[in-house]
mmCIF file of C-alpha atoms and ligand atoms in Angstrom:
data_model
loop_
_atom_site.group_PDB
_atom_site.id
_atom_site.type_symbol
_atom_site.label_atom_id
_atom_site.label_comp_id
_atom_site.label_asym_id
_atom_site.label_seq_id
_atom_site.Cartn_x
_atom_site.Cartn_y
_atom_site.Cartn_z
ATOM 1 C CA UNK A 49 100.262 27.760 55.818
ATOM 2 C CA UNK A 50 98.325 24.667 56.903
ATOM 3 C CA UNK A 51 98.663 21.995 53.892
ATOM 4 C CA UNK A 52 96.148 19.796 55.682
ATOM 5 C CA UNK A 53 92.441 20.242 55.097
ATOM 6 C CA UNK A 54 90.829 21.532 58.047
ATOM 7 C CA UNK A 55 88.810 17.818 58.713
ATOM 8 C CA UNK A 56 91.140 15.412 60.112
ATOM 9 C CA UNK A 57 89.780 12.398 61.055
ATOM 10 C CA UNK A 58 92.123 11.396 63.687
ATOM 11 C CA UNK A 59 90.798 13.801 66.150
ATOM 12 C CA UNK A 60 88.148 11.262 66.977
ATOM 13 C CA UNK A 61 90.343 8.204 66.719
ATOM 14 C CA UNK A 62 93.141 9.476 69.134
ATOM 15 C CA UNK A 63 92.162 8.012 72.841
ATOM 16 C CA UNK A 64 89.598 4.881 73.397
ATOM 17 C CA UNK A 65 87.451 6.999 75.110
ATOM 18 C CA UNK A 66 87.115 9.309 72.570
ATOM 19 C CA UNK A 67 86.453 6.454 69.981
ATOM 20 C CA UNK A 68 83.761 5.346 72.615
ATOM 21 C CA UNK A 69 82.043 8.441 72.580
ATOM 22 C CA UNK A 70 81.901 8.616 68.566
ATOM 23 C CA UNK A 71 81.223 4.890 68.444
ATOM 24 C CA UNK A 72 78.108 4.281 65.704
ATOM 25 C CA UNK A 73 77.300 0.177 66.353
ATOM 26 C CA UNK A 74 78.092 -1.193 70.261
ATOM 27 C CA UNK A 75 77.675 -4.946 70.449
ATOM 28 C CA UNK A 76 76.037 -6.053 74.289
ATOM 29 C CA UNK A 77 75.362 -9.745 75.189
ATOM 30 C CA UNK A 78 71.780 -9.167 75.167
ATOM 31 C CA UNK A 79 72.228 -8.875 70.995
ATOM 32 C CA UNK A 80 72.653 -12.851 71.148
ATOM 33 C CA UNK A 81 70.941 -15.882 71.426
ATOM 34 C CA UNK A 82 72.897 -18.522 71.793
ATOM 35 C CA UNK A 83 72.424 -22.189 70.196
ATOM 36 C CA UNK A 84 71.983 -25.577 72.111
ATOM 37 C CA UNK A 85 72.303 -28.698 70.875
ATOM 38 C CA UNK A 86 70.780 -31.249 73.269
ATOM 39 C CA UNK A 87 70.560 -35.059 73.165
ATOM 40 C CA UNK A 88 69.184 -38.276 75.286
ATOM 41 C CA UNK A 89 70.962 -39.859 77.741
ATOM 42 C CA UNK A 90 73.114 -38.845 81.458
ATOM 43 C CA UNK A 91 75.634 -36.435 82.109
ATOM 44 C CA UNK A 92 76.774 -35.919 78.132
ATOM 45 C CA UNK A 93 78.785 -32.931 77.454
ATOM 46 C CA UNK A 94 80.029 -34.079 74.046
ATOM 47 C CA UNK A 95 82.181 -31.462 72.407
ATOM 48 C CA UNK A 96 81.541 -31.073 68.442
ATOM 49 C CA UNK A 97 84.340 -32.337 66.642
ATOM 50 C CA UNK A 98 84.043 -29.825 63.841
ATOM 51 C CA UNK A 99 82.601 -26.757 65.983
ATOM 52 C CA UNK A 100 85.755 -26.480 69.049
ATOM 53 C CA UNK A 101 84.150 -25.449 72.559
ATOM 54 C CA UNK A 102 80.539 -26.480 71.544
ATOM 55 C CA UNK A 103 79.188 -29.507 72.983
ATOM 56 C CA UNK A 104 76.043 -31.581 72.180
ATOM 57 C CA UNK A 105 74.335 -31.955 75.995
ATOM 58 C CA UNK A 106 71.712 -34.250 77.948
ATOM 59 C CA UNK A 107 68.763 -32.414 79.119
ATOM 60 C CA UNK A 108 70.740 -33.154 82.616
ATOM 61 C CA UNK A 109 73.177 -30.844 81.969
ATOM 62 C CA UNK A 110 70.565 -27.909 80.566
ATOM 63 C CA UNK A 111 70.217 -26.194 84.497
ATOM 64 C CA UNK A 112 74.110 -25.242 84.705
ATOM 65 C CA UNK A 113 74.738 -24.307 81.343
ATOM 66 C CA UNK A 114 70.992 -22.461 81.349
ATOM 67 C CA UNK A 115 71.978 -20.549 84.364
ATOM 68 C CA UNK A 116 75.347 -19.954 83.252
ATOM 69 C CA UNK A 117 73.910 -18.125 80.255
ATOM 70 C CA UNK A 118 71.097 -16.329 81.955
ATOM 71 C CA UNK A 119 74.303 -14.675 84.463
ATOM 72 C CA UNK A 120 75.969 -13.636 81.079
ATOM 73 C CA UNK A 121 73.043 -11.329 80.351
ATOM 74 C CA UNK A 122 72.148 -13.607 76.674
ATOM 75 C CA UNK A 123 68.844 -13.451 76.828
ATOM 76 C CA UNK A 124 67.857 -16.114 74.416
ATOM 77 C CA UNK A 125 68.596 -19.681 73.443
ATOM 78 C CA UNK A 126 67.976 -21.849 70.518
ATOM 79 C CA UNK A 127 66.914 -25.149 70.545
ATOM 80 C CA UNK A 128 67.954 -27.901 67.988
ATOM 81 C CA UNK A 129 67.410 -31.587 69.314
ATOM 82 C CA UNK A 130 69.164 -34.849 67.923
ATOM 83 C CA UNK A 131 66.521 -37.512 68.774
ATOM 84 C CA UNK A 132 66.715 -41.075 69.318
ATOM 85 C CA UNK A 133 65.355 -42.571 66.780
ATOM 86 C CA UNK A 134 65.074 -41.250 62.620
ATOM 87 C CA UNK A 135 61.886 -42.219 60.587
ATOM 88 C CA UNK A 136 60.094 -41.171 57.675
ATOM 89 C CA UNK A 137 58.110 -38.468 59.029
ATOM 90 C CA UNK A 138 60.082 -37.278 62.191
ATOM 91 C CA UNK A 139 58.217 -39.051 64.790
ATOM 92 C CA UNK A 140 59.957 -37.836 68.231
ATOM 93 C CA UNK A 141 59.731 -34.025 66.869
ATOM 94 C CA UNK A 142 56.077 -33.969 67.621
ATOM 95 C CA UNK A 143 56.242 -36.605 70.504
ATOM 96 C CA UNK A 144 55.093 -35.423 74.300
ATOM 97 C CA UNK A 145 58.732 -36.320 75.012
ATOM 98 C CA UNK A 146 60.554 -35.208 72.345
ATOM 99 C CA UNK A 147 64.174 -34.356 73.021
ATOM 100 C CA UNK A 148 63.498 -30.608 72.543
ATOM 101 C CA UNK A 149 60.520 -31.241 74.850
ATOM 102 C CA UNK A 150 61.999 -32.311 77.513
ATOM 103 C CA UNK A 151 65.280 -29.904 77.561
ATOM 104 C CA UNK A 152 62.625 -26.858 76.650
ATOM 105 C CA UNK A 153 60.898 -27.961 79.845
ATOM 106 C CA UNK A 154 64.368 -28.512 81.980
ATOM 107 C CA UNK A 155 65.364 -25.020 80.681
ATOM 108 C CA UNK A 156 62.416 -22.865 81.805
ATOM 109 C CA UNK A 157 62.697 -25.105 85.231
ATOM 110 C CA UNK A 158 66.380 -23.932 85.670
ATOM 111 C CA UNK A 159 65.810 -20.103 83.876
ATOM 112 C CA UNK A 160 63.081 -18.997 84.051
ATOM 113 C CA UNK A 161 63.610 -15.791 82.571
ATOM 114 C CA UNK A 162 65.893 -17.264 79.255
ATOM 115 C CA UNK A 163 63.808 -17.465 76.341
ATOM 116 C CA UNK A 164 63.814 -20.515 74.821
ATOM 117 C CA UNK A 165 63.414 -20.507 70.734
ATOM 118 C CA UNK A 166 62.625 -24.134 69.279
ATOM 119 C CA UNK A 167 63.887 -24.897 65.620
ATOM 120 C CA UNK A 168 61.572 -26.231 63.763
ATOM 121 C CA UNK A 169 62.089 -28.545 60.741
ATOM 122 C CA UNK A 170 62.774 -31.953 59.958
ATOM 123 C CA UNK A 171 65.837 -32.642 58.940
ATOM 124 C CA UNK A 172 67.567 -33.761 62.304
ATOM 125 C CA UNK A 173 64.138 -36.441 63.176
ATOM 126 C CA UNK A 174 63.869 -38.021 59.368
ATOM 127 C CA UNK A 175 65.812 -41.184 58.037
ATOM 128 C CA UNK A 176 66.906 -39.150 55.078
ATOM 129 C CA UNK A 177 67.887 -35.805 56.685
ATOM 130 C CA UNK A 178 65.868 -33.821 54.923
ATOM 131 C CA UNK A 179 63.432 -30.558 55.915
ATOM 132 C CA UNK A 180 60.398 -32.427 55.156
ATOM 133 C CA UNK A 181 58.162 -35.415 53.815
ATOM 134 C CA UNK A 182 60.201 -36.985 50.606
ATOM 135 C CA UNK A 183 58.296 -38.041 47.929
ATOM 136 C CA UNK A 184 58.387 -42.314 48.144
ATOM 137 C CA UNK A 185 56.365 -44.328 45.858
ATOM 138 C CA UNK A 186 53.545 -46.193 48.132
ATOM 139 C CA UNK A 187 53.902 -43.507 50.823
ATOM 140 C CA UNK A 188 50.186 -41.885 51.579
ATOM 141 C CA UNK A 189 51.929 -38.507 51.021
ATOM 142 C CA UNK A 190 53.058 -39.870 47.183
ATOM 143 C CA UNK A 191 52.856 -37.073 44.793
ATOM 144 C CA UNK A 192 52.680 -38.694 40.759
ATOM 145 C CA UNK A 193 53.072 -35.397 39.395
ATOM 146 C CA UNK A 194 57.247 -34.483 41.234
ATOM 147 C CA UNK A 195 59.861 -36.523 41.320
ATOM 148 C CA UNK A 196 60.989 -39.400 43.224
ATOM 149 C CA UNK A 197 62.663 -38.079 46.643
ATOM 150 C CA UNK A 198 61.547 -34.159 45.860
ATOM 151 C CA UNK A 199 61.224 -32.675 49.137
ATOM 152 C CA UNK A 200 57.221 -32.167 49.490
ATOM 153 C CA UNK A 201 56.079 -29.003 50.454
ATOM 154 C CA UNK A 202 52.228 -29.027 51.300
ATOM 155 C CA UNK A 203 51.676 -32.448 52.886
ATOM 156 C CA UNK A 204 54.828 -31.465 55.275
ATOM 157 C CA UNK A 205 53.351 -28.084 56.144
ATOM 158 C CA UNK A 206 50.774 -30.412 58.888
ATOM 159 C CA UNK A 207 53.739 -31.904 61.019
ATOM 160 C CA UNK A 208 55.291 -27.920 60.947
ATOM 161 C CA UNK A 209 52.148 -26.981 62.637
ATOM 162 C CA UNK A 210 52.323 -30.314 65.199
ATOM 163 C CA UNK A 211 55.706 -29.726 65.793
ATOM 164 C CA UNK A 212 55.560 -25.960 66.871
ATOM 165 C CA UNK A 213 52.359 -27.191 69.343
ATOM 166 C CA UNK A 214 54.337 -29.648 71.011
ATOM 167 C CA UNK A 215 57.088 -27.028 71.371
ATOM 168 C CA UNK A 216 54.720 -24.946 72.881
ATOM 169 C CA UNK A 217 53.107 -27.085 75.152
ATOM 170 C CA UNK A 218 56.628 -27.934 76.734
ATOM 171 C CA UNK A 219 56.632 -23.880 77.504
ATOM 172 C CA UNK A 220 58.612 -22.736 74.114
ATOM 173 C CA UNK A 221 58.726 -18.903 73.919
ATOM 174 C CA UNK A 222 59.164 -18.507 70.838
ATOM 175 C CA UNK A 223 59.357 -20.865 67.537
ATOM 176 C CA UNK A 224 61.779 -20.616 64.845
ATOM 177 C CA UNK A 225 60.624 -22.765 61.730
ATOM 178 C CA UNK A 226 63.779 -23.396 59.684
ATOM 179 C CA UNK A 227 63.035 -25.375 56.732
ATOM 180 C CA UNK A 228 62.400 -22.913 53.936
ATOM 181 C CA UNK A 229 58.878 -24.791 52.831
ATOM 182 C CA UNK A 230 56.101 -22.231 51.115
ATOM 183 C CA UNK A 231 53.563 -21.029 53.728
ATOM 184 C CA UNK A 232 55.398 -22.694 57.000
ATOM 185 C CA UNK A 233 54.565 -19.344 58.644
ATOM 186 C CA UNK A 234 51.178 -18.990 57.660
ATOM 187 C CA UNK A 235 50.351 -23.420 58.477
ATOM 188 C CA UNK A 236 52.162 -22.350 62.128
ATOM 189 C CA UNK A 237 50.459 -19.466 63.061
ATOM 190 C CA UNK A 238 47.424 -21.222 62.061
ATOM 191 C CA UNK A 239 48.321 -24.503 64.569
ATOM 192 C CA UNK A 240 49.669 -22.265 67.123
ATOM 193 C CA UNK A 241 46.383 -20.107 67.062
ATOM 194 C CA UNK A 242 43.815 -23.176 66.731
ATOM 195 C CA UNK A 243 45.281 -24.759 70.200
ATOM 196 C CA UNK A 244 45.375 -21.416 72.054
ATOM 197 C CA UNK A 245 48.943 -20.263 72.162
ATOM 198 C CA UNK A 246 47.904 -16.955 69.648
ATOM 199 C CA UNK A 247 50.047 -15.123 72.065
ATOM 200 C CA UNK A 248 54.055 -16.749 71.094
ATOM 201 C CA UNK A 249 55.742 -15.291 68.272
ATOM 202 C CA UNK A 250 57.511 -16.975 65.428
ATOM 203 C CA UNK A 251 61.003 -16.119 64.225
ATOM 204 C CA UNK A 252 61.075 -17.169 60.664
ATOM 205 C CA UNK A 253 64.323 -18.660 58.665
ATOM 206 C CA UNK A 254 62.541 -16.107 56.046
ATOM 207 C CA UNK A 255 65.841 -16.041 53.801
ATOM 208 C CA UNK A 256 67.991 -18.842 54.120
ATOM 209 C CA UNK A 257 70.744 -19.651 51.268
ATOM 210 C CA UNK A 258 71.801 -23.140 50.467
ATOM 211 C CA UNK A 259 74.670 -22.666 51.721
ATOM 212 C CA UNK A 260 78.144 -24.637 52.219
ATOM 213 C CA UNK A 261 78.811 -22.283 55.687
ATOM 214 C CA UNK A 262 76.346 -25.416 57.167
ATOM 215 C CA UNK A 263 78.625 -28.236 56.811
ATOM 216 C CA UNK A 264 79.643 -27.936 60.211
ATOM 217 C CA UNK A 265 76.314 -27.694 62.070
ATOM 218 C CA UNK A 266 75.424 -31.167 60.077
ATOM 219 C CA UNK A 267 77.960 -32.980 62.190
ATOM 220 C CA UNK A 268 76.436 -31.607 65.458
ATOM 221 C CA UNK A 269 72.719 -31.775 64.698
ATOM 222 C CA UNK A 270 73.052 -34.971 62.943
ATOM 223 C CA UNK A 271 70.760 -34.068 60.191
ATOM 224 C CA UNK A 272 72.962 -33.949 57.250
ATOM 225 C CA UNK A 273 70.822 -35.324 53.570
ATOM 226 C CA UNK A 274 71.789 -38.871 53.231
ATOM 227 C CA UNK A 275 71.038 -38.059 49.290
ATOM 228 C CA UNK A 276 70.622 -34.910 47.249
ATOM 229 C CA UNK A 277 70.875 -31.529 48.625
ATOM 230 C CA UNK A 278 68.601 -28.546 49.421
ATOM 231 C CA UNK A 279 68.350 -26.525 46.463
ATOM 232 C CA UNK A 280 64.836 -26.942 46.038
ATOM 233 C CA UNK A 281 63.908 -24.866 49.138
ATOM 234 C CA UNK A 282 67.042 -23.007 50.168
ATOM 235 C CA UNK A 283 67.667 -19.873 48.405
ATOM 236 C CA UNK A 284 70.161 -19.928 45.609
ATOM 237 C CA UNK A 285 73.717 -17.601 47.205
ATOM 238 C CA UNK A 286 73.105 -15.399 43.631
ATOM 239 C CA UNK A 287 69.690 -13.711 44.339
ATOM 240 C CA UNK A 288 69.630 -10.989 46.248
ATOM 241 C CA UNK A 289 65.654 -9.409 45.517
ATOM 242 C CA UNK A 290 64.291 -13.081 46.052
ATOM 243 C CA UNK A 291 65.032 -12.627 49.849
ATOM 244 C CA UNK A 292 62.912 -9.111 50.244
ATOM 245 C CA UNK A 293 59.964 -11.348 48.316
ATOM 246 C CA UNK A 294 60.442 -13.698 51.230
ATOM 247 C CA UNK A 295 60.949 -11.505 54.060
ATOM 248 C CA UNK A 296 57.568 -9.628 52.882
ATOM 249 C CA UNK A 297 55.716 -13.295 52.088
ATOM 250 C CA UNK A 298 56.411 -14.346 55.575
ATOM 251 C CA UNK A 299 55.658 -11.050 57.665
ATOM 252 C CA UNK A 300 52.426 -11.039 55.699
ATOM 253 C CA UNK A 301 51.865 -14.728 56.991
ATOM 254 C CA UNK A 302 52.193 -13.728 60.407
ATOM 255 C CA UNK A 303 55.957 -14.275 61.171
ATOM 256 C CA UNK A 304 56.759 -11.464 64.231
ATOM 257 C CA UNK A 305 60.911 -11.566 63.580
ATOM 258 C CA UNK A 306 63.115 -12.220 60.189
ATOM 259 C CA UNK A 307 65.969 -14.149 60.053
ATOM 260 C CA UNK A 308 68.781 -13.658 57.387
ATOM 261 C CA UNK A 309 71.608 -16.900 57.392
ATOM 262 C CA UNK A 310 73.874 -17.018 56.693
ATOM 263 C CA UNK A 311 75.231 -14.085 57.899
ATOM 264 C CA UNK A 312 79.009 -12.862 56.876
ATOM 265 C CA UNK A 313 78.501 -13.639 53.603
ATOM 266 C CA UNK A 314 75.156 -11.880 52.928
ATOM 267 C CA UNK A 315 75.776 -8.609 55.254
ATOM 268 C CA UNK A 316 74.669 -6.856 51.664
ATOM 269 C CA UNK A 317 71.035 -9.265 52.160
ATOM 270 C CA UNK A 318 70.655 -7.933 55.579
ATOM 271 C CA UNK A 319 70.751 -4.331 55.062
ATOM 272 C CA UNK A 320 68.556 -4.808 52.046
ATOM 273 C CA UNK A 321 65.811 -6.515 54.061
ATOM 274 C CA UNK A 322 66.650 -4.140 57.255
ATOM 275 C CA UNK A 323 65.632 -1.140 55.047
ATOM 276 C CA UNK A 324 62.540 -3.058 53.434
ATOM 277 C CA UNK A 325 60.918 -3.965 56.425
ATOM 278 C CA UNK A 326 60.245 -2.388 60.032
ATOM 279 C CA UNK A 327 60.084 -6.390 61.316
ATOM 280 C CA UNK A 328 63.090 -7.128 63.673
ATOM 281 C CA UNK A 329 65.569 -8.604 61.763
ATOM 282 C CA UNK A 330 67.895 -11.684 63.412
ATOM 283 C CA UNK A 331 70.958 -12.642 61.564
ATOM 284 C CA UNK A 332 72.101 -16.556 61.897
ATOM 285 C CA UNK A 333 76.316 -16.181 62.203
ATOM 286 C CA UNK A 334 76.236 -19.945 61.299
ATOM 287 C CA UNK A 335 78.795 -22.533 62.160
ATOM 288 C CA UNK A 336 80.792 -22.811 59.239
ATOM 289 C CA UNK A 337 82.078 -18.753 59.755
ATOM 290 C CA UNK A 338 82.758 -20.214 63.786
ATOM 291 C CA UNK A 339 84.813 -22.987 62.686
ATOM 292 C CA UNK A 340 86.792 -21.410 60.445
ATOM 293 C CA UNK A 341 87.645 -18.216 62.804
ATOM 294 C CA UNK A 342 88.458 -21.168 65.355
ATOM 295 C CA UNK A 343 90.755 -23.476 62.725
ATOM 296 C CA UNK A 344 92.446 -20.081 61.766
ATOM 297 C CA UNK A 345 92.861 -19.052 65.748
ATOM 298 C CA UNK A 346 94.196 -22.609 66.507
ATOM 299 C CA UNK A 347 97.143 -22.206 64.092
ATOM 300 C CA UNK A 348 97.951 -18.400 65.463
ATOM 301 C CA UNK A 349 96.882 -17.243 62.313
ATOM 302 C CA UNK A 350 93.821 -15.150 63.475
ATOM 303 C CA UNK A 351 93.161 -13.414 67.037
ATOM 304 C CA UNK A 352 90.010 -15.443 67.776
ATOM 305 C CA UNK A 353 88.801 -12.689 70.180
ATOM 306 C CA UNK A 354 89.624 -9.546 67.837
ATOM 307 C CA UNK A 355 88.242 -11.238 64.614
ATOM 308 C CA UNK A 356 85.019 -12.892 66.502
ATOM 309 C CA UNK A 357 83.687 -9.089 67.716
ATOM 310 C CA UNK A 358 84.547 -7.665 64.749
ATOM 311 C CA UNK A 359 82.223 -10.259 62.936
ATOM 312 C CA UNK A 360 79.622 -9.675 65.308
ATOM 313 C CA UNK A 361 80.068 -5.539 65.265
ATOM 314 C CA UNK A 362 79.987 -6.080 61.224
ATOM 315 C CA UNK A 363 76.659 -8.392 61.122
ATOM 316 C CA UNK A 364 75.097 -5.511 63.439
ATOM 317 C CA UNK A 365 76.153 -2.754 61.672
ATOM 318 C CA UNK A 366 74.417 -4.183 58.558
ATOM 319 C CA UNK A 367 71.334 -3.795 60.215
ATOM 320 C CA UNK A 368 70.814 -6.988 62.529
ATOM 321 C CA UNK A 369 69.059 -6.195 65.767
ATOM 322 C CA UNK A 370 69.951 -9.895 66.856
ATOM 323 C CA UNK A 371 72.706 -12.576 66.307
ATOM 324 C CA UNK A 372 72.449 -15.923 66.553
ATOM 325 C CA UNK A 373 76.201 -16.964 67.378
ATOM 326 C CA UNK A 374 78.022 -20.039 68.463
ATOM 327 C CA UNK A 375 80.372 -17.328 70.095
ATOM 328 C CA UNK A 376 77.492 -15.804 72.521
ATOM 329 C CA UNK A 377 78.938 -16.828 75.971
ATOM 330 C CA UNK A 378 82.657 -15.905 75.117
ATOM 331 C CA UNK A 379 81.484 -12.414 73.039
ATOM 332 C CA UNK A 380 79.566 -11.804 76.447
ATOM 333 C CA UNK A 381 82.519 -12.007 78.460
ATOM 334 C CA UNK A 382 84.902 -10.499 76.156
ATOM 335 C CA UNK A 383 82.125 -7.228 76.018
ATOM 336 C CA UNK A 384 81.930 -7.360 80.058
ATOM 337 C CA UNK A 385 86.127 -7.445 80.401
ATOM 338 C CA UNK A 386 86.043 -4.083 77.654
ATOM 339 C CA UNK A 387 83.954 -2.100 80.068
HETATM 340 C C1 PBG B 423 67.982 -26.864 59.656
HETATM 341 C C2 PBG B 423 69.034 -25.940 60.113
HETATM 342 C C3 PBG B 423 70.339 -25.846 59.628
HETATM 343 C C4 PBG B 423 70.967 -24.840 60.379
HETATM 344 C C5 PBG B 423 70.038 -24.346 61.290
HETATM 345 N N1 PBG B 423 68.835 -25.026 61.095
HETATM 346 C C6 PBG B 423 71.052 -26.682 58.633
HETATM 347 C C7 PBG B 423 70.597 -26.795 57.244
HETATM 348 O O1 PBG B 423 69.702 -26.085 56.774
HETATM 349 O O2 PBG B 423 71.147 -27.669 56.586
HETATM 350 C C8 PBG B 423 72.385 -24.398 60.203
HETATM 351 C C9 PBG B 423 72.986 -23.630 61.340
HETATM 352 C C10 PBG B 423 74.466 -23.524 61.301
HETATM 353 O O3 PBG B 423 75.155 -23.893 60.324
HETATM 354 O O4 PBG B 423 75.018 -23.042 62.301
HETATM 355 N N2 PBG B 423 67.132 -27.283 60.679
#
């Protein structure tokens, strides 16, 4: 008599082939979109100390590494720009020859055909590091009624709207606001429409956590708070309904794709917004869950290459149609050598 029930599982599991055939969630490289950090000056190629094997580059060195990602198949990259000079109000991100400018316009030279997203916030162009105007006594923005160095919301919403002009202007094909302000969707779409570019979509940072998963990117988008933190705009790690309110606040402003970020963390957050809404849904695998797959890998405690698809298969099987990773270029190759 057969003691086994008649379903065993194995059957499916016994040959990769087999397990290819019954596979539910395939990862390709055009899933990813890959982050850039680019800065002034000639030939850089500055590796991150805190993120190994990604590099802070000149806009001289955006045609290889452009091309080189186009061959891979990634379809996308994502700008983030460390500028020259910091000031109050971000000067250089809404500058004719802003850093992002510039390598958005050396990109599309090299690439044609690779999207180019733009982040847009603050943070990396102001003195203080924060995601927008910060409320000063004597400033013109001043606001009597919040506190000294509250992160303003309305009076910020204006450069948003500059910024994601200038972006597109430079030949951005897409803009990806990041800062977490009230109605940064709606003040976009409404710059982006008023000079003409009605046409190029905006990925939103809809539901973004303050999170401690950031700590690396701070180091290589120099935009780190020099006081306080972001609590008043981030989304606090506990809430889990507060990020469908924000998915369905920004797709009714206008925003065309929804970003969840972190990602490992909240796989739960993107399911729950991937069954909500019929928006595509981006997931941001964010540098503190590369760096510490990479720390783990550099003491042959982890299998960098087994761990980092797995991550990626895990944030897609939640419900992510697209992943912004810091391992993009490597995943593609590692998917090419499986096939
Ligand atoms: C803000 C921004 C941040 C990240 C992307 N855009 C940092 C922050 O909010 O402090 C983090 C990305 C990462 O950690 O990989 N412009």
């Amino acid at each position: 008599m057969n003691i086994f029930p008649t379903a065993r599982p194995r059957r499916l599991r016994n040959n990769s082939t087999i397990r290819r055939l019954v596979r539910e969630t395939t990862l390709s490289p055009a899933d990813f979109i890959y982050p850039l950090f680019v800065v002034h000056g000639q030939g850089v190629r500055r590796e991150i100390a805190s993120m190994p094997g990604q590099y802070q580059l000149s806009v001289d060195r955006l045609a290889v590494e452009a091309e080189e990602i186009a061959a891979l198949g990634i379809p996308a990259v994502i700008l983030f720009g460390v500028p020259a000079a910091k000031d109050a109000v971000g000067s250089e991100n809404f500058a004719a020859g802003g850093i992002v400018q510039q390598a958005t316009r050396a990109i599309k030279a090299a690439a044609p055909d690779l999207l180019v997203i733009t982040d847009v916030c603050l943070c990396e162009y102001t003195e203080h590091g924060h995601c927008g105007l910060v409320n000063t006594p004597g400033a013109e923005w001043y606001d009597p009624h919040r506190p000294e160095g509250y992160v303003l919301n309305d009076p910020t919403l204006e450069i948003l709207g500059r910024v994601a002009v200038r972006h597109a202007e430079a030949g951005a094909d897409m803009v990806a606001p990041s800062g977490m302000l009230d109605g940064m969707v709606a003040a976009i779409r409404a710059s982006l429409d008023e000079a003409g570019y009605s046409g190029l979509p905006i990925l939103s940072y809809a539901v973004k956590y303050a999170s401690g998963f950031y700590g690396p990117f701070r180091d290589a988008a120099e935009g780190a708070p020099k006081f306080g933190d972001r609590r008043s705009h981030q989304m606090d790690p506990a809430n889990a309904r507060e990020a469908l309110r924000e998915a369905e606040q920004d797709i009714a402003e206008g925003a065309d794709i929804i970003m969840v970020k972190p990602a490992l963390p909240y796989l739960d957050i993107i399911r729950r917004v991937r069954e909500r809404t019929a928006a595509p849904v981006a997931a941001y695998n964010v540098s503190g869950e590369y760096s510490m797959v990479k720390a783990a890998a550099a003491r042959g405690w982890l299998d960098e290459h087994a761990v980092a698809l797995e991550c990626l298969t895990a944030i897609k099987r939640a419900g992510a149609d697209m992943i912004l990773t810091y391992w993009a270029k490597e995943a593609a190759r590692w998917i090419g050598e499986q096939l």
